[in-house]
Amino acid sequence: NSDYVFIVIGAPFTADPDSGPFEFAQPALEYASNDGNSEVLNHIAFARNAIDNAGSQTQIVVAVDAGRPSVVNEVLAFGVDGLFIQWGVTTKVFLDVAFGIVDGTGRLPVGLPASDSAAASQLEDIAGDGQHATFVEGYGLDLIPF
């Protein structure tokens, strides 16, 4: 009976077992490639299923708390209606922007690769080399309250 379902998920992450207490990330940026991270997508799948079964017009808005760039194609595959990529902001800030309480402006500081293989093919020393990006560096949106 709501207009929106808001879901906040983390970026895909699995600690490299060889990094010890430093817990450096494995190179995989896909949820399915990270141990147990594909379970995160179950929340989105559950919401999409419930909405579709009810014949509702409810919209799903997903916020990815991106500690690092991630492959968001897996999230978009569920037919989400809105996607926020946030670096270091609180859930309150995300909701304030989503509900139009404050102005929201954001541009991606990096491109989001379409897959792990696309990320691996990028040149590390060339800025903006993301030829196979879902969203390119600088993509963004301005949200201004009504």
N, CA and C of each residue as an Amber inpcrd file, in Angstrom:
protein
   438
   0.8000000  -1.2010000   0.0000000   0.0000000   0.0000000   0.0000000
   0.8440000   1.2690000   0.0000000   2.1210000   1.1350000  -0.2560000
   2.9610000   2.3220000  -0.2730000   3.3250000   2.6740000  -1.7120000
   3.7660000   3.9030000  -1.8880000   4.1760000   4.3470000  -3.2180000
   5.5940000   3.9060000  -3.5550000   6.4330000   3.7820000  -2.5290000
   7.8320000   3.4580000  -2.7380000   8.3040000   2.4090000  -1.7420000
   9.2590000   1.6090000  -2.1800000  10.0050000   0.7160000  -1.3020000
  11.4540000   1.1510000  -1.4270000  12.0570000   1.5110000  -0.3070000
  13.4630000   1.9260000  -0.2970000  14.3020000   0.7920000   0.2620000
  15.3460000   0.4260000  -0.4660000  16.2430000  -0.6470000  -0.0510000
  17.6680000  -0.1130000  -0.1190000  18.4000000  -0.2450000   0.9800000
  19.8010000   0.1740000   1.0260000  20.6560000  -1.0860000   1.0970000
  21.5850000  -1.2210000   0.1520000  22.4810000  -2.3710000   0.1370000
  23.9230000  -1.8820000   0.0670000  24.8330000  -2.7150000   0.4990000
  26.2490000  -2.3910000   0.4070000  26.8140000  -2.8040000  -0.9350000
  27.9730000  -2.2920000  -1.2540000  28.6720000  -2.7170000  -2.4640000
  29.1450000  -4.1510000  -2.2580000  29.2770000  -4.9210000  -3.3210000
  29.7460000  -6.2940000  -3.1700000  31.1590000  -6.3170000  -2.5990000
  31.3690000  -7.2030000  -1.6410000  32.6690000  -7.2380000  -0.9820000
  32.9210000  -8.6210000  -0.3930000  34.0970000  -9.1370000  -0.6480000
  34.6080000 -10.3210000   0.0230000  36.0630000 -10.0280000   0.3550000
  36.4370000 -10.2300000   1.6020000  37.8160000  -9.9720000   2.0150000
  38.7470000 -11.0260000   1.4350000  39.8900000 -10.5800000   0.9750000
  40.9220000 -11.4840000   0.4840000  41.4920000 -12.2240000   1.6790000
  41.4330000 -13.5580000   1.6900000  41.9060000 -14.3030000   2.8580000
  43.3950000 -14.1200000   3.1270000  44.1630000 -13.7150000   2.1200000
  45.5980000 -13.5150000   2.3030000  45.9340000 -12.1450000   2.8880000
  44.9430000 -11.2810000   3.0740000  45.2240000  -9.9230000   3.5470000
  45.2030000  -9.8120000   5.0680000  44.8660000 -10.8920000   5.7450000
  44.8860000 -10.8830000   7.2060000  43.9410000  -9.8490000   7.7820000
  44.3890000  -9.1640000   8.8440000  43.5040000  -8.2030000   9.5130000
  43.1880000  -6.9590000   8.6650000  43.9380000  -6.7610000   7.5830000
  43.6730000  -5.5960000   6.7350000  42.3760000  -5.7620000   5.9440000
  41.9760000  -6.9860000   5.6830000  40.7520000  -7.2990000   4.9530000
  40.6200000  -6.5210000   3.6420000  41.6550000  -6.6180000   2.8100000
  41.5820000  -6.0090000   1.4870000  40.5370000  -6.7470000   0.6630000
  39.8950000  -6.0350000  -0.2360000  38.8130000  -6.6160000  -1.0330000
  39.3480000  -7.5160000  -2.1300000  38.5700000  -8.5510000  -2.4290000
  38.8190000  -9.3610000  -3.6110000  38.5440000  -8.4620000  -4.8190000
  39.1170000  -8.7590000  -5.9620000  38.9120000  -7.8740000  -7.1190000
  37.5070000  -7.8910000  -7.7060000  36.6900000  -8.9100000  -7.4290000
  35.3630000  -9.0130000  -8.0310000  34.4670000  -7.8570000  -7.5930000
  33.7620000  -7.2550000  -8.5490000  32.8530000  -6.1430000  -8.2890000
  31.3940000  -6.5270000  -8.4890000  31.1280000  -7.8010000  -8.8230000
  29.7680000  -8.2940000  -9.0200000  29.2770000  -8.9520000  -7.7310000
  27.9980000  -8.8230000  -7.4500000  27.4290000  -9.4610000  -6.2590000
  27.5550000 -10.9700000  -6.3490000  27.2470000 -11.5330000  -7.5190000
  27.2690000 -12.9880000  -7.6870000  28.6730000 -13.5580000  -7.5270000
  29.7080000 -12.7510000  -7.7520000  31.0900000 -13.2220000  -7.6610000
  31.6460000 -13.1430000  -6.2460000  30.9110000 -12.5630000  -5.3270000
  31.3910000 -12.3900000  -3.9620000  30.6180000 -13.3100000  -3.0260000
  31.3550000 -14.0020000  -2.1660000  30.7590000 -14.9810000  -1.2560000
  29.6350000 -14.3680000  -0.4340000  28.4440000 -14.9150000  -0.5640000
  27.3170000 -14.4900000   0.2540000  26.7000000 -13.1640000  -0.1430000
  27.3180000 -12.4240000  -1.0540000  26.7960000 -11.1140000  -1.4470000
  25.5800000 -11.2070000  -2.3560000  25.4450000 -12.3230000  -3.0730000
  24.2790000 -12.4530000  -3.9440000  23.0090000 -12.5110000  -3.1060000
  23.1470000 -12.8830000  -1.8330000  22.0090000 -12.8970000  -0.9160000
  21.4370000 -11.4880000  -0.7230000  22.2720000 -10.4760000  -0.8550000
  21.8350000  -9.0870000  -0.7350000  20.7460000  -8.7900000  -1.7710000
  20.8900000  -9.3770000  -2.9370000  19.9260000  -9.1450000  -4.0130000
  18.5760000  -9.7880000  -3.7240000  18.5300000 -10.7370000  -2.7860000
  17.2650000 -11.3910000  -2.4430000  16.2480000 -10.3890000  -1.9090000
  16.6950000  -9.3320000  -1.2370000  15.7800000  -8.3070000  -0.7260000
  15.0680000  -7.5910000  -1.8730000  15.8160000  -7.3060000  -2.9230000
  15.2320000  -6.6400000  -4.0840000  14.2830000  -7.5970000  -4.8060000
  14.7070000  -8.8550000  -4.9470000  13.8620000  -9.8560000  -5.6110000
  12.5590000 -10.0610000  -4.8430000  12.6350000 -10.0960000  -3.5210000
  11.4410000 -10.2700000  -2.6930000  10.4730000  -9.1010000  -2.8960000
  11.0150000  -7.8740000  -2.8750000  10.1750000  -6.6920000  -3.0640000
   9.5370000  -6.6930000  -4.4500000  10.3150000  -6.9980000  -5.4800000
   9.7860000  -7.0160000  -6.8530000   8.6810000  -8.0620000  -6.9750000
   8.8960000  -9.2380000  -6.3960000   7.8960000 -10.3120000  -6.4340000
   6.5980000  -9.8850000  -5.7600000   6.7130000  -9.3020000  -4.5780000
   5.5280000  -8.8760000  -3.8240000   4.7420000  -7.8160000  -4.5880000
   5.4570000  -6.8710000  -5.1920000   4.8140000  -5.7950000  -5.9490000
   4.1040000  -6.3650000  -7.1770000   4.7990000  -7.2380000  -7.9080000
   4.2150000  -7.8160000  -9.1180000   3.0050000  -8.6910000  -8.8010000
   3.0930000  -9.4810000  -7.7300000   1.9810000 -10.3660000  -7.3580000
   0.7610000  -9.5900000  -6.8850000   0.9800000  -8.4150000  -6.3130000
  -0.1330000  -7.6010000  -5.8210000  -0.7160000  -6.7170000  -6.9260000
  -0.0440000  -6.6750000  -8.0660000  -0.5040000  -5.8070000  -9.1440000
  -0.3840000  -4.3400000  -8.7750000   0.5880000  -4.0330000  -7.9540000
   0.7640000  -2.6880000  -7.4100000   1.6090000  -1.8240000  -8.3520000
   1.5090000  -0.5110000  -8.1790000   2.3290000   0.4450000  -8.9140000
   3.4900000   0.9540000  -8.0580000   3.7280000   0.2900000  -6.9320000
   4.8070000   0.6860000  -6.0280000   6.1380000   0.6690000  -6.7660000
   6.9570000   1.6680000  -6.4980000   8.2620000   1.7790000  -7.1450000
   9.3650000   1.3740000  -6.1780000  10.3720000   0.6930000  -6.7060000
  11.5190000   0.2780000  -5.8930000  12.6670000   1.2430000  -6.1440000
  13.1910000   1.7930000  -5.0630000  14.3510000   2.6710000  -5.1380000
  15.4620000   2.0130000  -4.3170000  16.5980000   1.7640000  -4.9550000
  17.7200000   1.0970000  -4.3010000  18.8680000   2.0740000  -4.1480000
  19.4290000   2.0970000  -2.9580000  20.6410000   2.8780000  -2.7050000
  21.7800000   1.9020000  -2.4840000  22.8350000   2.0420000  -3.2620000
  24.0220000   1.2150000  -3.0930000  25.0370000   2.0450000  -2.3410000
  25.3530000   1.6050000  -1.1240000  26.3660000   2.2880000  -0.3290000
  27.7120000   1.8170000  -0.8450000  28.2290000   2.5440000  -1.7940000
  29.3680000   2.0890000  -2.5800000  30.6890000   2.4440000  -1.9240000
  31.2270000   1.5260000  -1.1810000  32.5690000   1.7260000  -0.6590000
  33.5850000   1.6680000  -1.7770000  33.1540000   1.1020000  -2.8990000
  33.9800000   1.0160000  -4.1100000  33.0440000   0.8760000  -5.2930000
  33.5170000   1.1400000  -6.5000000  32.6400000   0.9810000  -7.6620000
  32.1360000  -0.4570000  -7.7390000  30.9140000  -0.6300000  -8.1580000
  30.3750000  -1.9810000  -8.2540000  29.5860000  -2.1380000  -9.5420000
  29.3530000  -3.4010000  -9.9150000  28.5560000  -3.7160000 -11.0910000
  27.0970000  -3.6550000 -10.6580000  26.3680000  -2.6750000 -11.1490000
  24.9770000  -2.4890000 -10.7270000  23.9860000  -3.1380000 -11.6830000
  24.4740000  -3.7630000 -12.7550000  23.5660000  -4.4350000 -13.6880000
  22.7240000  -5.4920000 -12.9900000  23.3000000  -6.1510000 -11.9920000
  22.5590000  -7.1680000 -11.2510000  21.3850000  -6.5480000 -10.4910000
  21.5670000  -5.3290000 -10.0120000  20.4990000  -4.6090000  -9.3130000
  19.4500000  -4.1340000 -10.3230000  19.8910000  -3.5720000 -11.4240000
  18.9830000  -3.0490000 -12.4440000  18.1460000  -4.1460000 -13.0880000
  18.6440000  -5.3860000 -13.0750000  17.9270000  -6.5050000 -13.6840000
  16.5800000  -6.7660000 -13.0250000  16.3860000  -6.2820000 -11.8070000
  15.1250000  -6.4800000 -11.1060000  14.0850000  -5.4170000 -11.4700000
  14.4080000  -4.5490000 -12.3940000  13.4620000  -3.5260000 -12.8160000
  13.2460000  -2.4570000 -11.7640000  14.3330000  -2.0710000 -11.0860000
  14.1940000  -1.0170000 -10.0820000  13.8640000   0.2960000 -10.7730000
  13.1480000   1.1480000 -10.0580000  12.6930000   2.4200000 -10.6290000
  13.6300000   3.5760000 -10.3350000  14.4910000   3.4100000  -9.3500000
  15.4370000   4.4490000  -8.9990000  16.6860000   3.8280000  -8.4120000
  17.8290000   4.4030000  -8.7040000  19.1030000   3.8920000  -8.2050000
  19.9380000   5.0590000  -7.7110000  20.3290000   5.0070000  -6.4500000
  21.2200000   5.9950000  -5.8690000  22.5360000   5.3040000  -5.5850000
  23.6320000   5.9160000  -5.9770000  24.9490000   5.4230000  -5.6240000
  25.4920000   6.4160000  -4.6140000  25.7480000   5.9400000  -3.4180000
  26.1720000   6.8710000  -2.3640000  27.5060000   6.4470000  -1.7870000
  28.3610000   7.4280000  -1.6050000  29.6530000   7.2090000  -0.9920000
  29.6710000   7.9450000   0.3350000  29.5760000   7.1920000   1.4080000
  29.7570000   7.7630000   2.7400000  28.6720000   8.6910000   3.2290000
  27.4520000   8.5590000   2.7630000  26.3610000   9.3680000   3.3100000
  25.4490000   8.4530000   4.1290000  24.7520000   9.0330000   5.0470000
  23.8740000   8.2560000   5.9060000  22.5520000   7.9550000   5.2010000
  21.8320000   7.0030000   5.7330000  20.5180000   6.6760000   5.1950000
  19.5850000   7.8720000   5.3090000  19.7360000   8.6560000   6.3650000
  18.9030000   9.8550000   6.5420000  19.1090000  10.8300000   5.3840000
  20.3430000  11.0430000   4.9900000  20.6340000  11.9520000   3.8780000
  19.9980000  11.4100000   2.5950000  20.1460000  10.1240000   2.3610000
  19.5460000   9.4960000   1.1810000  18.0380000   9.7130000   1.1610000
  17.3710000   9.4860000   2.2770000  15.9180000   9.6540000   2.3340000
  15.5080000  11.1230000   2.2360000  16.3010000  12.0340000   2.8290000
  16.0010000  13.4660000   2.7050000  16.0200000  13.9030000   1.2440000
  16.9710000  13.3920000   0.4660000  17.0410000  13.7270000  -0.9560000
  15.8960000  13.0490000  -1.7050000  15.6540000  11.7750000  -1.4030000
  14.6010000  11.0340000  -2.1050000  13.2270000  11.6490000  -1.8910000
  12.9590000  12.1680000  -0.6910000  11.6590000  12.7630000  -0.4030000
  11.6150000  14.2580000  -0.7150000  12.7100000  14.8190000  -1.2260000
  12.7100000  16.2140000  -1.6230000  12.8250000  17.1900000  -0.4750000
  13.2860000  16.7190000   0.6870000  13.4550000  17.6060000   1.8350000
  14.6470000  18.5350000   1.6060000  15.6750000  18.0280000   0.9520000
  16.8470000  18.8340000   0.6000000  17.1460000  18.6320000  -0.8840000
  17.8420000  19.6080000  -1.4680000  18.2760000  19.4730000  -2.8520000
  19.2920000  18.3490000  -2.9400000  19.2560000  17.6210000  -4.0280000
  20.2340000  16.5640000  -4.2310000  20.9170000  16.7340000  -5.5650000
  22.2200000  16.7530000  -5.5440000  23.0030000  16.8310000  -6.7600000
  24.1330000  15.8320000  -6.6280000  24.3690000  15.0660000  -7.6520000
  25.4520000  14.1020000  -7.5720000  25.9650000  13.7090000  -8.9350000
  27.2350000  13.5400000  -9.0160000  27.9030000  13.0720000 -10.2270000
  28.8420000  11.9460000  -9.8240000  28.8610000  10.8940000 -10.6170000
  29.7410000   9.7710000 -10.3060000  31.2070000  10.1870000 -10.4670000
  32.0220000   9.9430000  -9.4480000  33.4420000  10.2760000  -9.5620000
  34.2090000   9.2570000 -10.4050000  33.5990000   8.1040000 -10.6370000
  34.1860000   7.0410000 -11.4610000  33.0650000   6.3940000 -12.2650000
  33.4290000   5.7040000 -13.3090000  32.4390000   4.9420000 -14.0640000
  32.1180000   3.6450000 -13.3460000  30.9180000   3.1310000 -13.5410000
  30.5310000   1.8460000 -12.9600000  30.5880000   0.8000000 -14.0640000
  31.4870000  -0.1690000 -13.9410000  31.6860000  -1.1460000 -15.0140000
  30.4610000  -2.0310000 -15.2200000  30.3160000  -2.5320000 -16.4400000
  29.1890000  -3.3900000 -16.7870000  29.3730000  -4.8160000 -16.2750000
  30.6180000  -5.2160000 -16.0240000  30.8960000  -6.5720000 -15.5490000
  32.3120000  -6.6080000 -14.9620000  32.6260000  -7.7260000 -14.3190000
  33.9840000  -7.8940000 -13.8090000  34.9950000  -7.9080000 -14.9500000
  34.6360000  -8.5360000 -16.0740000  35.5660000  -8.5900000 -17.2020000
  35.7880000  -7.1940000 -17.8050000  34.7460000  -6.3650000 -17.8220000
  34.9040000  -4.9890000 -18.3200000  35.8150000  -4.2030000 -17.3910000
  35.6750000  -4.4100000 -16.0860000  36.5360000  -3.7180000 -15.1210000
  37.9850000  -4.1710000 -15.2790000  38.1870000  -5.4730000 -15.5100000
  39.5400000  -6.0040000 -15.6620000  40.2110000  -5.4970000 -16.9340000
  39.4210000  -5.1650000 -17.9650000  40.0030000  -4.7030000 -19.2250000
  40.3280000  -3.2100000 -19.2190000  39.8950000  -2.4940000 -18.1870000
  40.1870000  -1.0610000 -18.1220000  41.6700000  -0.8350000 -17.8460000
  42.1810000   0.2420000 -18.3740000  43.5670000   0.6130000 -18.1100000
  43.6110000   1.4080000 -16.8080000  44.3890000   0.9280000 -15.8630000
  44.4230000   1.5440000 -14.5360000  45.0050000   2.9500000 -14.5300000
  45.8680000   3.2430000 -15.4930000  46.5520000   4.5260000 -15.4960000
  45.9140000   5.5530000 -16.4380000  44.7550000   5.2330000 -16.9900000
  44.0620000   6.1460000 -17.8990000  42.7160000   6.5110000 -17.2900000
  42.5380000   7.7670000 -16.9500000  41.2700000   8.2080000 -16.3700000
  40.1610000   8.1050000 -17.4050000  38.9900000   7.6310000 -16.9700000
  37.8430000   7.5620000 -17.8580000  37.9390000   6.4940000 -18.9210000
  38.7240000   5.4380000 -18.6760000  38.9060000   4.3820000 -19.6650000
  37.7320000   3.4050000 -19.7020000  36.7040000   3.6240000 -18.9240000
  35.5960000   2.6780000 -18.8330000  34.7750000   2.5840000 -20.0980000
  35.3060000   1.9030000 -21.1060000  34.5990000   1.7990000 -22.3750000
  33.3170000   0.9850000 -22.2360000  33.3080000   0.0550000 -21.3240000
  32.1560000  -0.8230000 -21.1450000  31.5240000  -0.5440000 -19.7950000
  31.0670000   0.6760000 -19.6160000  30.4970000   1.0810000 -18.3380000
  28.9730000   1.1200000 -18.4260000  28.3280000   0.7420000 -17.3270000
  26.8810000   0.8970000 -17.2310000  26.5570000   2.3760000 -17.0930000
  27.3020000   3.0530000 -16.2250000  27.2030000   4.4960000 -16.0580000
  28.6190000   5.0480000 -16.1220000  28.8410000   6.0600000 -16.9480000
  30.1660000   6.6270000 -17.1270000  30.4750000   7.6480000 -16.0380000
  31.7510000   7.9230000 -15.8750000  32.1820000   8.9480000 -14.9230000
  31.4900000  10.2620000 -15.2600000  30.9720000  10.9360000 -14.2380000
  30.3000000  12.2120000 -14.4280000  28.8010000  12.1040000 -14.5950000
  28.2920000  10.8730000 -14.7790000  26.8400000  10.6970000 -14.8930000
  26.2040000  11.0980000 -13.5690000  25.0570000  11.7260000 -13.6280000
  24.4220000  12.1300000 -12.3840000  23.0800000  12.7630000 -12.6090000
  22.5880000  13.3380000 -11.5350000  21.2390000  13.8560000 -11.5410000
  21.1270000  14.9950000 -10.5510000  20.2590000  15.9370000 -10.8490000
  19.9300000  16.9960000  -9.9240000  18.4780000  16.7940000  -9.4800000
  18.2750000  16.6870000  -8.1990000  16.9210000  16.5650000  -7.6570000
  16.6000000  17.8360000  -6.8850000  15.6030000  18.5270000  -7.3210000
  15.2210000  19.7780000  -6.6740000  13.8130000  19.6000000  -6.1050000
  13.6320000  19.8970000  -4.8120000  12.3120000  19.7150000  -4.2010000
  11.2400000  20.5520000  -4.8880000  10.0300000  20.0750000  -4.8200000
   8.8960000  20.7880000  -5.4180000   8.5490000  21.9970000  -4.6030000
